[in-house]
Coordinates of N, CA and C in Angstrom, one line a residue:
X11 N 17.7 4.7 -7.2 CA 17.4 6.1 -7.5 C 15.9 6.2 -7.8
X12 N 15.2 7.1 -7.1 CA 13.7 7.3 -7.3 C 13.5 8.1 -8.6
X13 N 12.3 8.0 -9.1 CA 12.0 8.8 -10.3 C 12.2 10.3 -10.1
X14 N 11.8 10.7 -8.8 CA 12.0 12.1 -8.5 C 13.5 12.6 -8.6
X15 N 14.3 11.7 -8.0 CA 15.8 12.0 -8.0 C 16.3 12.0 -9.4
X16 N 15.8 11.1 -10.2 CA 16.2 11.0 -11.6 C 15.9 12.2 -12.4
X17 N 14.7 12.8 -12.2 CA 14.3 14.0 -12.9 C 15.1 15.2 -12.5
X18 N 15.6 15.2 -11.3 CA 16.5 16.3 -10.8 C 17.9 16.2 -11.4
X19 N 18.4 15.0 -11.7 CA 19.8 14.8 -12.1 C 20.0 14.3 -13.5
X20 N 19.0 13.8 -14.2 CA 19.3 13.2 -15.5 C 18.2 13.6 -16.5
X21 N 18.5 13.5 -17.7 CA 17.5 13.8 -18.7 C 16.4 12.8 -18.7
X22 N 15.3 13.1 -19.2 CA 14.1 12.3 -19.2 C 14.4 10.9 -19.8
X23 N 14.1 9.8 -19.1 CA 14.3 8.5 -19.6 C 13.0 7.8 -19.8
X24 N 12.5 7.8 -21.0 CA 11.2 7.3 -21.3 C 11.1 5.8 -21.0
X25 N 12.1 5.0 -21.1 CA 12.0 3.6 -20.8 C 11.8 3.4 -19.3
X26 N 12.4 4.2 -18.5 CA 12.3 4.1 -17.0 C 10.8 4.5 -16.6
X27 N 10.3 5.5 -17.3 CA 9.0 6.0 -17.0 C 8.0 4.9 -17.4
X28 N 8.2 4.4 -18.6 CA 7.3 3.3 -19.1 C 7.3 2.1 -18.1
X29 N 8.5 1.7 -17.6 CA 8.6 0.6 -16.7 C 7.8 0.9 -15.4
X30 N 8.0 2.2 -14.9 CA 7.3 2.6 -13.7 C 5.8 2.5 -13.8
X31 N 5.3 3.1 -14.9 CA 3.9 3.1 -15.1 C 3.3 1.7 -15.3
X32 N 4.0 0.9 -16.1 CA 3.6 -0.5 -16.4 C 3.5 -1.2 -15.1
X33 N 4.5 -1.1 -14.2 CA 4.5 -1.7 -12.9 C 3.4 -1.3 -12.1
X34 N 3.0 -0.1 -12.1 CA 1.9 0.4 -11.3 C 0.6 -0.2 -11.8
X35 N 0.4 -0.1 -13.1 CA -0.8 -0.7 -13.7 C -0.9 -2.2 -13.4
X36 N 0.2 -2.9 -13.6 CA 0.2 -4.3 -13.3 C -0.1 -4.6 -11.9
X37 N 0.4 -3.9 -11.0 CA 0.2 -4.1 -9.6 C -1.3 -3.8 -9.2
X38 N -1.9 -2.8 -9.8 CA -3.2 -2.4 -9.4 C -4.3 -3.3 -10.1
X39 N -4.0 -3.8 -11.3 CA -5.0 -4.5 -12.1 C -4.7 -6.0 -12.3
X40 N -3.5 -6.4 -11.8 CA -3.1 -7.8 -12.0 C -3.0 -8.2 -13.4
X41 N -2.8 -7.3 -14.3 CA -2.5 -7.6 -15.7 C -1.3 -6.8 -16.1
X42 N -0.6 -7.2 -17.1 CA 0.6 -6.5 -17.6 C 0.3 -6.0 -19.0
X43 N 0.0 -4.7 -19.0 CA -0.4 -4.1 -20.3 C 0.8 -3.9 -21.3
X44 N 0.5 -4.0 -22.6 CA 1.5 -3.6 -23.5 C 1.6 -2.0 -23.5
X45 N 2.7 -1.5 -24.0 CA 2.8 0.0 -23.9 C 1.8 0.7 -24.8
X46 N 1.3 0.1 -25.8 CA 0.4 0.7 -26.7 C -1.0 0.1 -26.6
X47 N -1.3 -0.7 -25.6 CA -2.6 -1.2 -25.3 C -3.5 -0.2 -24.8
X48 N -4.7 0.0 -25.4 CA -5.7 0.9 -24.9 C -6.3 0.3 -23.6
X49 N -6.0 0.9 -22.5 CA -6.4 0.4 -21.2 C -7.9 0.5 -21.0
X50 N -8.6 1.4 -21.6 CA -10.0 1.6 -21.4 C -10.8 0.7 -22.4
X51 N -10.4 0.6 -23.6 CA -11.1 -0.3 -24.6 C -11.0 -1.7 -24.1
X52 N -9.9 -2.1 -23.6 CA -9.7 -3.5 -23.2 C -10.3 -3.8 -21.8
X53 N -10.8 -2.8 -21.1 CA -11.4 -3.0 -19.8 C -10.5 -3.1 -18.7
X54 N -9.2 -2.8 -18.9 CA -8.2 -2.8 -17.8 C -8.5 -1.6 -16.9
X55 N -8.9 -0.5 -17.5 CA -9.1 0.7 -16.7 C -10.5 1.2 -16.9
X56 N -10.9 2.0 -15.9 CA -12.2 2.7 -15.9 C -12.0 4.1 -15.4
X57 N -13.0 4.9 -15.3 CA -12.9 6.3 -14.9 C -12.3 6.4 -13.5
X58 N -12.7 5.5 -12.6 CA -12.1 5.6 -11.2 C -10.6 5.3 -11.2
X59 N -10.2 4.3 -12.0 CA -8.8 4.0 -12.1 C -8.0 5.2 -12.8
X60 N -8.7 5.9 -13.7 CA -8.0 7.0 -14.3 C -7.6 8.1 -13.3
X61 N -8.4 8.2 -12.3 CA -8.1 9.2 -11.2 C -6.9 8.7 -10.4
X62 N -6.8 7.4 -10.2 CA -5.6 6.8 -9.5 C -4.4 7.0 -10.4
X63 N -4.5 6.9 -11.7 CA -3.4 7.1 -12.6 C -2.9 8.6 -12.5
X64 N -3.8 9.5 -12.4 CA -3.5 10.9 -12.3 C -2.6 11.1 -11.0
X65 N -3.2 10.6 -9.9 CA -2.5 10.8 -8.6 C -1.1 10.1 -8.6
X66 N -1.0 8.9 -9.2 CA 0.2 8.2 -9.3 C 1.2 9.0 -10.1
X67 N 0.9 9.5 -11.3 CA 1.8 10.2 -12.1 C 2.3 11.5 -11.4
X68 N 1.4 12.2 -10.7 CA 1.8 13.4 -10.0 C 2.7 13.1 -8.9
X69 N 2.5 12.1 -8.1 CA 3.3 11.8 -7.0 C 4.6 11.2 -7.4
X70 N 4.6 10.3 -8.4 CA 5.8 9.6 -8.7 C 6.8 10.4 -9.5
X71 N 6.2 11.3 -10.4 CA 7.1 12.0 -11.3 C 7.1 13.5 -11.0
X72 N 6.6 13.9 -9.9 CA 6.6 15.3 -9.5 C 6.1 16.3 -10.6
X73 N 4.9 15.9 -11.2 CA 4.2 16.7 -12.2 C 2.9 17.1 -11.7
X74 N 2.3 18.1 -12.3 CA 0.9 18.5 -12.0 C 0.1 18.2 -13.3
X75 N -0.9 17.4 -13.2 CA -1.8 17.1 -14.3 C -3.1 17.9 -14.0
X76 N -3.3 18.9 -14.9 CA -4.5 19.8 -14.7 C -5.1 20.3 -16.0
X77 N -6.2 20.9 -15.9 CA -6.8 21.5 -17.1 C -6.9 20.6 -18.3
X78 N -6.3 21.1 -19.4 CA -6.4 20.4 -20.7 C -5.7 19.1 -20.7
X79 N -4.8 18.9 -19.7 CA -4.1 17.6 -19.6 C -4.9 16.5 -19.1
X80 N -6.0 16.8 -18.5 CA -6.9 15.8 -17.9 C -7.9 15.2 -19.0
X81 N -7.3 14.9 -20.1 CA -8.1 14.3 -21.2 C -7.8 12.8 -21.2
X82 N -8.8 12.0 -21.5 CA -8.7 10.5 -21.6 C -7.6 10.1 -22.5
X83 N -7.4 10.8 -23.6 CA -6.3 10.4 -24.5 C -5.0 10.4 -23.9
X84 N -4.7 11.2 -22.9 CA -3.4 11.1 -22.2 C -3.2 9.9 -21.3
X85 N -4.3 9.2 -21.1 CA -4.3 8.0 -20.1 C -4.6 6.7 -20.8
X86 N -4.9 6.7 -22.1 CA -5.3 5.5 -22.7 C -4.3 4.4 -22.7
X87 N -3.0 4.8 -22.9 CA -1.9 3.8 -23.0 C -0.8 4.2 -22.1
X88 N 0.0 3.2 -21.7 CA 1.2 3.5 -21.0 C 2.1 4.5 -21.7
X89 N 2.2 4.3 -23.0 CA 3.0 5.2 -23.9 C 2.5 6.6 -23.9
X90 N 1.2 6.8 -23.9 CA 0.6 8.2 -23.9 C 0.9 8.8 -22.5
X91 N 0.8 8.0 -21.4 CA 1.1 8.6 -20.1 C 2.6 9.0 -20.0
X92 N 3.5 8.1 -20.5 CA 4.9 8.5 -20.5 C 5.2 9.7 -21.3
X93 N 4.5 9.9 -22.4 CA 4.7 11.1 -23.2 C 4.2 12.3 -22.4
X94 N 3.1 12.2 -21.7 CA 2.5 13.3 -20.9 C 3.5 13.7 -19.8
X95 N 4.1 12.7 -19.1 CA 5.0 12.9 -18.1 C 6.2 13.7 -18.7
X96 N 6.7 13.2 -19.8 CA 7.9 13.9 -20.4 C 7.6 15.3 -20.8
X97 N 6.4 15.6 -21.3 CA 6.1 16.9 -21.7 C 5.9 17.8 -20.5
X98 N 5.3 17.3 -19.4 CA 5.0 18.1 -18.2 C 6.4 18.4 -17.5
X99 N 7.3 17.4 -17.5 CA 8.6 17.7 -16.9 C 9.4 18.7 -17.7
X100 N 9.3 18.6 -19.0 CA 10.0 19.6 -19.8 C 9.5 21.0 -19.6
X101 N 8.1 21.1 -19.6 CA 7.5 22.4 -19.3 C 7.9 22.9 -18.0
X102 N 7.9 22.1 -17.0 CA 8.3 22.5 -15.6 C 9.8 23.0 -15.6
X103 N 10.6 22.2 -16.2 CA 12.0 22.6 -16.3 C 12.2 23.9 -17.0
X104 N 11.5 24.1 -18.1 CA 11.6 25.4 -18.9 C 11.1 26.5 -18.0
X105 N 10.1 26.3 -17.3 CA 9.5 27.4 -16.5 C 10.5 27.8 -15.3
X106 N 11.2 26.8 -14.8 CA 12.1 27.1 -13.7 C 13.4 27.7 -14.2
X107 N 13.7 27.6 -15.5 CA 14.8 28.2 -16.0 C 14.6 29.7 -16.3
X108 N 13.4 30.2 -16.3 CA 13.1 31.6 -16.6 C 13.4 32.4 -15.4

């Protein structure tokens, strides 16, 4: 089941999102970050990679990262990215229920 199918059929699964993001970061950087590791302070990520992360999150989890959500704090750790995805999916679901 893809992440997109999962969001359509099941409640938010933070562990699955963390695994997906960790896998992407590991594949792109050849390092396996801890969920609370600051990717920028440790040199794993830079501003160019931050843009790749935005595109990855949008495409993988069917969310739109825009405006105030484009803050570095949302992308510092795998954990913060998973929280962002969860919040954006919840906001999207709430908006579609209206």
